[in-house]
Amino acid sequence: FGSRRGSARCTPTRPGLRDPPAPQKPAGGRRAPRALGRMPEAAAPASPPGVAAEPAPRAPCEHRVVFAGLCAECGEEAGDGESAGEEDAPAPAHRRPGFVTSRNDLRVAGSVLREMERDAREALVRDRKLVLVLDIDHTLLSTSELRPGLHASPDPDSLDSAVLSLGKHGLFRVKLRPGLGSFLSSMQPLFQMFLYTQGTVAYAEAVVHLMDPEAVFFGSPPRLFARETSPQGFKELSEIFPSDTSIVVVVDDRDEVWSPDVRNFQVVKVSPFIAWESDPRRDISLEGVVARCQPQAEECQPHRPQEAADLQFDFLRDILCRVHRAAYDRHGAGGTGTAWAEPSVPSAVRDLRGSVLRGCSVCLSGVVAQNVPVGSHALAWWLRALGAEVSPRLEPGTTHVVTARRDSEKYHLARGRRAQSSDGVPFIVHPGWVLHAVATWHRPSEEDFAVPEEGDWPDFLRLWPGPPAVEQPPKRRRRSSPQTSASQRQPPAARLHGPSAPSRDPCVSLPALADSLSEADLQAWSRFLALRLPAAASSRGELFDALAPQLASLGALCSGACAWRPAAQRDAAQPHRSPRRRPALGCPSSAAKKK
C-alpha cells in the first residue's frame, strides 16, 4: 500500500482500509516503551493490511437439535447423539419431542428437551388443560377388512359407516362409534388430544381424516403415533412426554398394552365398540376372559352388536370431566400464601376409580380355573382397582357373588343365604356387572345383571340396554306452566339406564334444555342449520346428538354461553317490562337467524 522510503503513497482501493500509523520517536531519540504483554513484532508479525485475521478455534458443536441427520446449528452431519468433538467425548442423549411431533427425524438433546417439555407443560397448566391420549380401533371406531368377494359398500343401516381404500393395503369398512363428534367437541376445551394406535401410519392417517376432516381436534399434521413411529411392545407415554407424564390420561379399550405404571393409575378402560359379529376383538383382553366364562351357545342369548345402543361416550364424558376437575382442584388446594401442588392425573384416577365399588366384598365363582390363584385373575385385579375386596370363599360379610355357573357350591350357598336375608344380600350377578363398572365408574344395578334362576343366560358382554322405544314428542309448554321436574330434565342416558347414569357436568355438556325440545323443534333447527339428518335418526335423542355440535357452535344451547330460563321466570324477574309475544321454545327466532 505504500513505499517506506518514498513520500508518495497509494490510496486504498477499498473504503475503511488505511495504512497503519508510522511509529513516532519521542523527544530525546529513545523509542517508546513497549506495552506490557505485547509480543515483539518479530514474534507476532502483523497481518498484511486488508487481510482478515484467522478466527480463534471454536468449541465443537454439541448438535443440540438434529433434523434429518443434519445439525440445525452448524449444518454438519450428525447421527443420533453423535458429537463433532473428540471421539471419546460424552455425547448428549438425543430424543424426539413427542409433544411437538411424532416424526422420527427430529431429535433434540436432553437439556433442550427438558426445557421444551417444561414450557409445554406450563402452557397447558396455565390454560387449565390436561393431555388426553386416545386409542383408535374399538375405542373411537370399528374397522372390518373387506376381502375379495365381499360387497364393498357403506353399511345401509348407518351413515356413520364408510369404506376406505388404502391402495395396496386393501379396503376397510369403518364405522364410527355413536356420539364421537359431540364427545370430541366437549373434550377439546379441557384436553389437548393425541392419538396412539398400533396400526400402520397409512391406515391411521386415513381414519383420522374421516374423524377430523377439518383438523380441529388433532391438529395438522395430526398428533398421531402409529406403528412406524413408536417402539414395538408396550405403548409408552414417554414417547409423548419423556420426563413427566403426570398430566396425561389415557383412554383405551385394552389396558394390558400399556406399561404397568400407566395401567394402574392413568388408563381409563372403555368397553370395546364391536360393530360386526365377525369381529375377533371380543375374544381378547378382559372381554376375552369374560367371554370364555360364557355358557354354551345353546344356553345363552346371541350377541348382536347392532341392536344395543352404545352409551360409552356418555359415561366417558362424565369420567374425564371428573378427572379434570379432581386434578385441578388438587392443583389449587394450596391456597393463598402456600405452594400449589401440581395437577396429578394418577392421584385423581386412583381416588375416583377406587371409590366405585368401595364397601363391596366380592366372591368369584365359576370364572377362575382351579389351578389359578384368585388374586391373579383379571376380574379380581379390576375389582380391587375399583375399590372392592375380593375373597376366594363365601365369607359372612360377602355382598356380591360373581358367578358364571348355576351348579357350583358357592352359588347354592349364596342362594340359601339370600333367601334368609332381609336385604337380599348377597347379590348374585354375572361377570357383566364387573365390566359395566369398569366402563362407567358407577356401581351398576344388581337387578340388570342378576343371574336368572333358570332359563337362558344373558350375554356377559352386553353392557348397554336395547334400543329405546320411540317416544312421543312432549307437548309444547305454555309460558305459565311450572318448571319441568327433575325426572324430565334427566339426559337420555339417565332415562335409559336409571339412577346409575352419570350426571353431566355443565362445563362440557349441553344443558337439560335438550329434553324439552320436541322432534318437530329439532327438525326445524335442522332446516335452519341446513343440516342433513340421518334417515335412521328417528328418536329425539339421536336427532339431538346429530344437531349438538352445530347448536353448540351457534351458542343457542351451549351451557355457560347463555342462561336459559322459562318464560314465566323471565317475566317475573323483569316486572317493569311488558310481556311480549315470543316464538316457540324450540324454533329459531328472527334474532337467532340474524346471528
GROMACS .gro file of N, CA and C in nm, residues 16-159:
model
  432
   16GLY      N    1  -1.233   0.206   0.419
   16GLY     CA    2  -1.207   0.153   0.551
   16GLY      C    3  -1.069   0.097   0.568
   17LEU      N    4  -0.991   0.084   0.461
   17LEU     CA    5  -0.856   0.032   0.471
   17LEU      C    6  -0.758   0.148   0.466
   18ARG      N    7  -0.682   0.166   0.568
   18ARG     CA    8  -0.586   0.274   0.575
   18ARG      C    9  -0.452   0.218   0.621
   19ASP      N   10  -0.346   0.293   0.591
   19ASP     CA   11  -0.213   0.250   0.633
   19ASP      C   12  -0.201   0.260   0.783
   20PRO      N   13  -0.128   0.168   0.842
   20PRO     CA   14  -0.104   0.182   0.987
   20PRO      C   15  -0.019   0.305   1.014
   21PRO      N   16  -0.047   0.374   1.123
   21PRO     CA   17   0.032   0.496   1.151
   21PRO      C   18   0.178   0.461   1.176
   22ALA      N   19   0.266   0.546   1.121
   22ALA     CA   20   0.411   0.525   1.138
   22ALA      C   21   0.450   0.550   1.282
   23PRO      N   22   0.538   0.468   1.336
   23PRO     CA   23   0.581   0.489   1.476
   23PRO      C   24   0.658   0.620   1.489
   24GLN      N   25   0.626   0.694   1.589
   24GLN     CA   26   0.689   0.823   1.613
   24GLN      C   27   0.785   0.811   1.731
   25LYS      N   28   0.905   0.870   1.712
   25LYS     CA   29   1.006   0.867   1.817
   25LYS      C   30   0.985   0.984   1.911
   26PRO      N   31   0.993   0.961   2.036
   26PRO     CA   32   0.977   1.073   2.131
   26PRO      C   33   1.101   1.162   2.131
   27ALA      N   34   1.083   1.275   2.191
   27ALA     CA   35   1.196   1.366   2.201
   27ALA      C   36   1.306   1.302   2.284
   28GLY      N   37   1.428   1.315   2.242
   28GLY     CA   38   1.542   1.256   2.310
   28GLY      C   39   1.602   1.140   2.235
   29GLY      N   40   1.531   1.095   2.130
   29GLY     CA   41   1.585   0.990   2.045
   29GLY      C   42   1.560   0.850   2.093
   30ARG      N   43   1.489   0.831   2.206
   30ARG     CA   44   1.462   0.695   2.254
   30ARG      C   45   1.326   0.646   2.203
   31ARG      N   46   1.320   0.513   2.185
   31ARG     CA   47   1.194   0.451   2.140
   31ARG      C   48   1.097   0.439   2.259
   32ALA      N   49   0.973   0.458   2.230
   32ALA     CA   50   0.871   0.448   2.335
   32ALA      C   51   0.867   0.308   2.392
   33PRO      N   52   0.848   0.294   2.520
   33PRO     CA   53   0.844   0.160   2.580
   33PRO      C   54   0.727   0.076   2.525
   34ARG      N   55   0.754  -0.055   2.511
   34ARG     CA   56   0.654  -0.146   2.457
   34ARG      C   57   0.547  -0.175   2.562
   35ALA      N   58   0.426  -0.186   2.517
   35ALA     CA   59   0.315  -0.213   2.610
   35ALA      C   60   0.332  -0.348   2.675
   36LEU      N   61   0.288  -0.357   2.801
   36LEU     CA   62   0.303  -0.479   2.877
   36LEU      C   63   0.219  -0.590   2.817
   37GLY      N   64   0.286  -0.703   2.796
   37GLY     CA   65   0.213  -0.817   2.742
   37GLY      C   66   0.211  -0.823   2.593
   38ARG      N   67   0.266  -0.728   2.524
   38ARG     CA   68   0.263  -0.728   2.380
   38ARG      C   69   0.385  -0.799   2.327
   39MET      N   70   0.363  -0.891   2.234
   39MET     CA   71   0.473  -0.968   2.179
   39MET      C   72   0.554  -0.880   2.086
   40PRO      N   73   0.683  -0.910   2.075
   40PRO     CA   74   0.765  -0.834   1.979
   40PRO      C   75   0.712  -0.854   1.838
   41GLU      N   76   0.740  -0.757   1.754
   41GLU     CA   77   0.690  -0.764   1.617
   41GLU      C   78   0.747  -0.882   1.542
   42ALA      N   79   0.868  -0.924   1.579
   42ALA     CA   80   0.927  -1.037   1.510
   42ALA      C   81   0.856  -1.166   1.547
   43ALA      N   82   0.809  -1.177   1.676
   43ALA     CA   83   0.743  -1.299   1.720
   43ALA      C   84   0.598  -1.302   1.674
   44ALA      N   85   0.532  -1.188   1.665
   44ALA     CA   86   0.393  -1.183   1.623
   44ALA      C   87   0.378  -1.086   1.509
   45PRO      N   88   0.413  -1.130   1.391
   45PRO     CA   89   0.405  -1.039   1.276
   45PRO      C   90   0.260  -0.998   1.250
   46ALA      N   91   0.244  -0.874   1.219
   46ALA     CA   92   0.111  -0.822   1.192
   46ALA      C   93   0.061  -0.876   1.059
   47SER      N   94  -0.072  -0.895   1.050
   47SER     CA   95  -0.131  -0.942   0.925
   47SER      C   96  -0.120  -0.834   0.821
   48PRO      N   97  -0.102  -0.873   0.698
   48PRO     CA   98  -0.094  -0.773   0.592
   48PRO      C   99  -0.220  -0.688   0.590
   49PRO      N  100  -0.205  -0.562   0.564
   49PRO     CA  101  -0.324  -0.475   0.559
   49PRO      C  102  -0.424  -0.528   0.457
   50GLY      N  103  -0.554  -0.530   0.498
   50GLY     CA  104  -0.660  -0.576   0.409
   50GLY      C  105  -0.689  -0.723   0.418
   51VAL      N  106  -0.609  -0.797   0.492
   51VAL     CA  107  -0.632  -0.941   0.506
   51VAL      C  108  -0.685  -0.967   0.646
   52ALA      N  109  -0.802  -1.037   0.656
   52ALA     CA  110  -0.865  -1.064   0.786
   52ALA      C  111  -0.782  -1.166   0.862
   53ALA      N  112  -0.774  -1.144   0.993
   53ALA     CA  113  -0.700  -1.238   1.077
   53ALA      C  114  -0.780  -1.368   1.092
   54GLU      N  115  -0.710  -1.479   1.112
   54GLU     CA  116  -0.776  -1.608   1.128
   54GLU      C  117  -0.852  -1.610   1.260
   55PRO      N  118  -0.977  -1.659   1.258
   55PRO     CA  119  -1.055  -1.662   1.383
   55PRO      C  120  -0.998  -1.766   1.480
   56ALA      N  121  -1.024  -1.740   1.607
   56ALA     CA  122  -0.978  -1.834   1.709
   56ALA      C  123  -1.057  -1.964   1.698
   57PRO      N  124  -0.997  -2.075   1.727
   57PRO     CA  125  -1.068  -2.202   1.717
   57PRO      C  126  -1.185  -2.208   1.815
   58ARG      N  127  -1.303  -2.255   1.764
   58ARG     CA  128  -1.424  -2.263   1.845
   58ARG      C  129  -1.440  -2.402   1.903
   59ALA      N  130  -1.523  -2.407   2.007
   59ALA     CA  131  -1.554  -2.536   2.068
   59ALA      C  132  -1.639  -2.618   1.973
   60PRO      N  133  -1.628  -2.749   1.975
   60PRO     CA  134  -1.707  -2.832   1.883
   60PRO      C  135  -1.856  -2.818   1.910
   61CYS      N  136  -1.939  -2.823   1.805
   61CYS     CA  137  -2.084  -2.809   1.816
   61CYS      C  138  -2.141  -2.933   1.886
   62GLU      N  139  -2.233  -2.908   1.976
   62GLU     CA  140  -2.294  -3.016   2.051
   62GLU      C  141  -2.412  -3.080   1.976
   63HIS      N  142  -2.450  -3.022   1.863
   63HIS     CA  143  -2.562  -3.075   1.785
   63HIS      C  144  -2.685  -3.091   1.873
   64ARG      N  145  -2.730  -2.982   1.931
   64ARG     CA  146  -2.843  -2.989   2.023
   64ARG      C  147  -2.975  -3.020   1.953
   65VAL      N  148  -2.990  -2.977   1.828
   65VAL     CA  149  -3.111  -3.004   1.750
   65VAL      C  150  -3.069  -3.067   1.619
   66VAL      N  151  -3.115  -3.188   1.594
   66VAL     CA  152  -3.079  -3.263   1.474
   66VAL      C  153  -3.206  -3.293   1.397
   67PHE      N  154  -3.207  -3.257   1.270
   67PHE     CA  155  -3.322  -3.284   1.184
   67PHE      C  156  -3.274  -3.353   1.057
   68ALA      N  157  -3.328  -3.471   1.031
   68ALA     CA  158  -3.295  -3.549   0.912
   68ALA      C  159  -3.145  -3.574   0.903
   69GLY      N  160  -3.079  -3.595   1.016
   69GLY     CA  161  -2.937  -3.626   1.017
   69GLY      C  162  -2.846  -3.506   1.011
   70LEU      N  163  -2.899  -3.384   1.004
   70LEU     CA  164  -2.817  -3.263   0.997
   70LEU      C  165  -2.841  -3.177   1.120
   71CYS      N  166  -2.734  -3.117   1.168
   71CYS     CA  167  -2.744  -3.029   1.284
   71CYS      C  168  -2.810  -2.899   1.241
   72ALA      N  169  -2.908  -2.853   1.320
   72ALA     CA  170  -2.977  -2.729   1.286
   72ALA      C  171  -2.894  -2.606   1.318
   73GLU      N  172  -2.782  -2.618   1.390
   73GLU     CA  173  -2.699  -2.504   1.427
   73GLU      C  174  -2.577  -2.488   1.337
   74CYS      N  175  -2.506  -2.600   1.311
   74CYS     CA  176  -2.385  -2.590   1.230
   74CYS      C  177  -2.402  -2.647   1.091
   75GLY      N  178  -2.508  -2.722   1.066
   75GLY     CA  179  -2.532  -2.778   0.934
   75GLY      C  180  -2.453  -2.902   0.901
   76GLU      N  181  -2.374  -2.953   0.994
   76GLU     CA  182  -2.295  -3.072   0.966
   76GLU      C  183  -2.379  -3.197   0.989
   77GLU      N  184  -2.332  -3.305   0.931
   77GLU     CA  185  -2.399  -3.432   0.951
   77GLU      C  186  -2.379  -3.477   1.095
   78ALA      N  187  -2.486  -3.525   1.153
   78ALA     CA  188  -2.481  -3.570   1.292
   78ALA      C  189  -2.580  -3.682   1.309
   79GLY      N  190  -2.529  -3.793   1.358
   79GLY     CA  191  -2.618  -3.904   1.386
   79GLY      C  192  -2.693  -3.881   1.515
   80ASP      N  193  -2.762  -3.983   1.557
   80ASP     CA  194  -2.839  -3.973   1.680
   80ASP      C  195  -2.746  -3.974   1.801
   81GLY      N  196  -2.721  -3.856   1.857
   81GLY     CA  197  -2.638  -3.847   1.975
   81GLY      C  198  -2.492  -3.835   1.946
   82GLU      N  199  -2.449  -3.816   1.818
   82GLU     CA  200  -2.307  -3.802   1.787
   82GLU      C  201  -2.261  -3.660   1.814
   83SER      N  202  -2.132  -3.648   1.835
   83SER     CA  203  -2.073  -3.516   1.863
   83SER      C  204  -1.960  -3.493   1.766
   84ALA      N  205  -1.939  -3.366   1.731
   84ALA     CA  206  -1.834  -3.332   1.636
   84ALA      C  207  -1.700  -3.313   1.703
   85GLY      N  208  -1.691  -3.329   1.832
   85GLY     CA  209  -1.567  -3.311   1.903
   85GLY      C  210  -1.486  -3.438   1.906
   86GLU      N  211  -1.422  -3.462   2.018
   86GLU     CA  212  -1.338  -3.580   2.032
   86GLU      C  213  -1.424  -3.706   2.029
   87GLU      N  214  -1.363  -3.815   1.988
   87GLU     CA  215  -1.438  -3.938   1.973
   87GLU      C  216  -1.484  -3.992   2.107
   88ASP      N  217  -1.404  -3.973   2.211
   88ASP     CA  218  -1.441  -4.026   2.342
   88ASP      C  219  -1.519  -3.926   2.427
   89ALA      N  220  -1.560  -3.812   2.367
   89ALA     CA  221  -1.637  -3.714   2.442
   89ALA      C  222  -1.777  -3.764   2.465
   90PRO      N  223  -1.837  -3.742   2.583
   90PRO     CA  224  -1.974  -3.789   2.608
   90PRO      C  225  -2.074  -3.714   2.522
   91ALA      N  226  -2.151  -3.786   2.443
   91ALA     CA  227  -2.250  -3.725   2.355
   91ALA      C  228  -2.382  -3.712   2.428
   92PRO      N  229  -2.454  -3.602   2.407
   92PRO     CA  230  -2.583  -3.585   2.473
   92PRO      C  231  -2.686  -3.684   2.417
   93ALA      N  232  -2.777  -3.727   2.502
   93ALA     CA  233  -2.881  -3.820   2.460
   93ALA      C  234  -2.987  -3.743   2.381
   94HIS      N  235  -3.003  -3.776   2.254
   94HIS     CA  236  -3.098  -3.710   2.168
   94HIS      C  237  -3.227  -3.792   2.166
   95ARG      N  238  -3.341  -3.723   2.182
   95ARG     CA  239  -3.469  -3.789   2.181
   95ARG      C  240  -3.568  -3.704   2.102
   96ARG      N  241  -3.678  -3.767   2.063
   96ARG     CA  242  -3.782  -3.698   1.988
   96ARG      C  243  -3.874  -3.624   2.084
   97PRO      N  244  -3.903  -3.496   2.059
   97PRO     CA  245  -4.004  -3.427   2.141
   97PRO      C  246  -4.144  -3.465   2.095
   98GLY      N  247  -4.199  -3.569   2.155
   98GLY     CA  248  -4.327  -3.622   2.110
   98GLY      C  249  -4.443  -3.525   2.125
   99PHE      N  250  -4.435  -3.432   2.218
   99PHE     CA  251  -4.542  -3.335   2.234
   99PHE      C  252  -4.540  -3.229   2.124
  100VAL      N  253  -4.436  -3.231   2.040
  100VAL     CA  254  -4.427  -3.138   1.928
  100VAL      C  255  -4.457  -3.209   1.796
  101THR      N  256  -4.398  -3.326   1.776
  101THR     CA  257  -4.415  -3.401   1.652
  101THR      C  258  -4.395  -3.549   1.681
  102SER      N  259  -4.451  -3.631   1.594
  102SER     CA  260  -4.431  -3.775   1.601
  102SER      C  261  -4.330  -3.824   1.498
  103ARG      N  262  -4.267  -3.735   1.427
  103ARG     CA  263  -4.168  -3.774   1.327
  103ARG      C  264  -4.039  -3.818   1.397
  104ASN      N  265  -3.979  -3.920   1.340
  104ASN     CA  266  -3.856  -3.973   1.398
  104ASN      C  267  -3.731  -3.897   1.354
  105ASP      N  268  -3.743  -3.808   1.255
  105ASP     CA  269  -3.623  -3.740   1.205
  105ASP      C  270  -3.591  -3.613   1.282
  106LEU      N  271  -3.668  -3.577   1.383
  106LEU     CA  272  -3.638  -3.462   1.466
  106LEU      C  273  -3.594  -3.511   1.603
  107ARG      N  274  -3.471  -3.476   1.641
  107ARG     CA  275  -3.415  -3.516   1.770
  107ARG      C  276  -3.351  -3.395   1.836
  108VAL      N  277  -3.365  -3.387   1.966
  108VAL     CA  278  -3.305  -3.276   2.040
  108VAL      C  279  -3.229  -3.335   2.158
  109ALA      N  280  -3.132  -3.258   2.206
  109ALA     CA  281  -3.052  -3.301   2.320
  109ALA      C  282  -3.135  -3.301   2.448
  110GLY      N  283  -3.083  -3.368   2.550
  110GLY     CA  284  -3.158  -3.381   2.674
  110GLY      C  285  -3.188  -3.249   2.741
  111SER      N  286  -3.091  -3.158   2.743
  111SER     CA  287  -3.116  -3.028   2.807
  111SER      C  288  -3.221  -2.948   2.732
  112VAL      N  289  -3.218  -2.951   2.600
  112VAL     CA  290  -3.317  -2.880   2.521
  112VAL      C  291  -3.455  -2.944   2.538
  113LEU      N  292  -3.457  -3.077   2.543
  113LEU     CA  293  -3.585  -3.147   2.558
  113LEU      C  294  -3.651  -3.114   2.691
  114ARG      N  295  -3.574  -3.110   2.798
  114ARG     CA  296  -3.633  -3.078   2.928
  114ARG      C  297  -3.688  -2.936   2.931
  115GLU      N  298  -3.618  -2.844   2.869
  115GLU     CA  299  -3.666  -2.705   2.865
  115GLU      C  300  -3.794  -2.693   2.782
  116MET      N  301  -3.798  -2.761   2.667
  116MET     CA  302  -3.918  -2.758   2.583
  116MET      C  303  -4.036  -2.823   2.654
  117GLU      N  304  -4.010  -2.934   2.719
  117GLU     CA  305  -4.119  -3.003   2.789
  117GLU      C  306  -4.172  -2.919   2.904
  118ARG      N  307  -4.085  -2.851   2.976
  118ARG     CA  308  -4.130  -2.766   3.085
  118ARG      C  309  -4.216  -2.651   3.033
  119ASP      N  310  -4.176  -2.591   2.922
  119ASP     CA  311  -4.256  -2.482   2.866
  119ASP      C  312  -4.392  -2.532   2.818
  120ALA      N  313  -4.394  -2.649   2.753
  120ALA     CA  314  -4.522  -2.704   2.705
  120ALA      C  315  -4.614  -2.739   2.820
  121ARG      N  316  -4.558  -2.794   2.926
  121ARG     CA  317  -4.640  -2.829   3.042
  121ARG      C  318  -4.695  -2.704   3.110
  122GLU      N  319  -4.613  -2.601   3.126
  122GLU     CA  320  -4.660  -2.478   3.189
  122GLU      C  321  -4.770  -2.411   3.106
  123ALA      N  322  -4.759  -2.419   2.973
  123ALA     CA  323  -4.863  -2.361   2.889
  123ALA      C  324  -4.996  -2.435   2.906
  124LEU      N  325  -4.991  -2.567   2.918
  124LEU     CA  326  -5.114  -2.643   2.938
  124LEU      C  327  -5.175  -2.615   3.074
  125VAL      N  328  -5.092  -2.609   3.178
  125VAL     CA  329  -5.144  -2.582   3.312
  125VAL      C  330  -5.199  -2.441   3.320
  126ARG      N  331  -5.135  -2.348   3.250
  126ARG     CA  332  -5.186  -2.211   3.251
  126ARG      C  333  -5.325  -2.204   3.190
  127ASP      N  334  -5.351  -2.285   3.088
  127ASP     CA  335  -5.483  -2.289   3.025
  127ASP      C  336  -5.577  -2.389   3.091
  128ARG      N  337  -5.535  -2.448   3.205
  128ARG     CA  338  -5.615  -2.547   3.278
  128ARG      C  339  -5.656  -2.662   3.185
  129LYS      N  340  -5.557  -2.716   3.119
  129LYS     CA  341  -5.579  -2.829   3.029
  129LYS      C  342  -5.495  -2.948   3.074
  130LEU      N  343  -5.543  -3.067   3.039
  130LEU     CA  344  -5.468  -3.190   3.054
  130LEU      C  345  -5.443  -3.248   2.917
  131VAL      N  346  -5.369  -3.358   2.913
  131VAL     CA  347  -5.339  -3.427   2.787
  131VAL      C  348  -5.420  -3.555   2.783
  132LEU      N  349  -5.493  -3.575   2.674
  132LEU     CA  350  -5.577  -3.693   2.656
  132LEU      C  351  -5.522  -3.775   2.541
  133VAL      N  352  -5.482  -3.898   2.569
  133VAL     CA  353  -5.429  -3.990   2.468
  133VAL      C  354  -5.538  -4.092   2.438
  134LEU      N  355  -5.582  -4.096   2.312
  134LEU     CA  356  -5.694  -4.180   2.271
  134LEU      C  357  -5.645  -4.293   2.181
  135ASP      N  358  -5.693  -4.412   2.208
  135ASP     CA  359  -5.675  -4.523   2.115
  135ASP      C  360  -5.778  -4.509   2.002
  136ILE      N  361  -5.753  -4.576   1.890
  136ILE     CA  362  -5.842  -4.560   1.774
  136ILE      C  363  -5.934  -4.681   1.759
  137ASP      N  364  -5.877  -4.797   1.730
  137ASP     CA  365  -5.957  -4.916   1.699
  137ASP      C  366  -6.031  -4.965   1.822
  138HIS      N  367  -6.163  -4.985   1.805
  138HIS     CA  368  -6.254  -5.035   1.907
  138HIS      C  369  -6.270  -4.938   2.024
  139THR      N  370  -6.209  -4.821   2.016
  139THR     CA  371  -6.232  -4.717   2.115
  139THR      C  372  -6.312  -4.602   2.054
  140LEU      N  373  -6.268  -4.554   1.938
  140LEU     CA  374  -6.338  -4.448   1.868
  140LEU      C  375  -6.418  -4.499   1.749
  141LEU      N  376  -6.378  -4.613   1.695
  141LEU     CA  377  -6.444  -4.666   1.577
  141LEU      C  378  -6.420  -4.816   1.570
  142SER      N  379  -6.486  -4.880   1.474
  142SER     CA  380  -6.468  -5.022   1.449
  142SER      C  381  -6.440  -5.042   1.301
  143THR      N  382  -6.345  -5.130   1.270
  143THR     CA  383  -6.298  -5.149   1.133
  143THR      C  384  -6.307  -5.296   1.097
  144SER      N  385  -6.346  -5.323   0.975
  144SER     CA  386  -6.351  -5.459   0.922
  144SER      C  387  -6.291  -5.458   0.783
  145GLU      N  388  -6.200  -5.549   0.756
  145GLU     CA  389  -6.136  -5.557   0.625
  145GLU      C  390  -6.230  -5.623   0.526
  146LEU      N  391  -6.240  -5.563   0.409
  146LEU     CA  392  -6.323  -5.617   0.301
  146LEU      C  393  -6.233  -5.697   0.208
  147ARG      N  394  -6.249  -5.827   0.213
  147ARG     CA  395  -6.171  -5.917   0.126
  147ARG      C  396  -6.239  -5.932  -0.008
  148PRO      N  397  -6.167  -5.980  -0.109
  148PRO     CA  398  -6.230  -6.001  -0.241
  148PRO      C  399  -6.349  -6.094  -0.230
  149GLY      N  400  -6.454  -6.057  -0.300
  149GLY     CA  401  -6.576  -6.136  -0.296
  149GLY      C  402  -6.684  -6.075  -0.210
  150LEU      N  403  -6.648  -5.979  -0.122
  150LEU     CA  404  -6.747  -5.912  -0.039
  150LEU      C  405  -6.794  -5.786  -0.107
  151HIS      N  406  -6.913  -5.744  -0.074
  151HIS     CA  407  -6.971  -5.624  -0.132
  151HIS      C  408  -6.914  -5.502  -0.064
  152ALA      N  409  -6.834  -5.423  -0.132
  152ALA     CA  410  -6.767  -5.306  -0.075
  152ALA      C  411  -6.856  -5.183  -0.088
  153SER      N  412  -6.945  -5.168   0.003
  153SER     CA  413  -7.034  -5.053   0.004
  153SER      C  414  -7.061  -5.014   0.147
  154PRO      N  415  -7.101  -4.889   0.171
  154PRO     CA  416  -7.130  -4.847   0.308
  154PRO      C  417  -7.245  -4.927   0.368
  155ASP      N  418  -7.244  -4.934   0.498
  155ASP     CA  419  -7.349  -5.004   0.570
  155ASP      C  420  -7.479  -4.928   0.553
  156PRO      N  421  -7.583  -4.989   0.499
  156PRO     CA  422  -7.707  -4.914   0.477
  156PRO      C  423  -7.779  -4.878   0.605
  157ASP      N  424  -7.743  -4.942   0.718
  157ASP     CA  425  -7.812  -4.915   0.843
  157ASP      C  426  -7.766  -4.787   0.910
  158SER      N  427  -7.652  -4.732   0.871
  158SER     CA  428  -7.600  -4.615   0.939
  158SER      C  429  -7.516  -4.534   0.843
  159LEU      N  430  -7.530  -4.400   0.852
  159LEU     CA  431  -7.447  -4.312   0.771
  159LEU      C  432  -7.308  -4.294   0.830
   0.00000   0.00000   0.00000
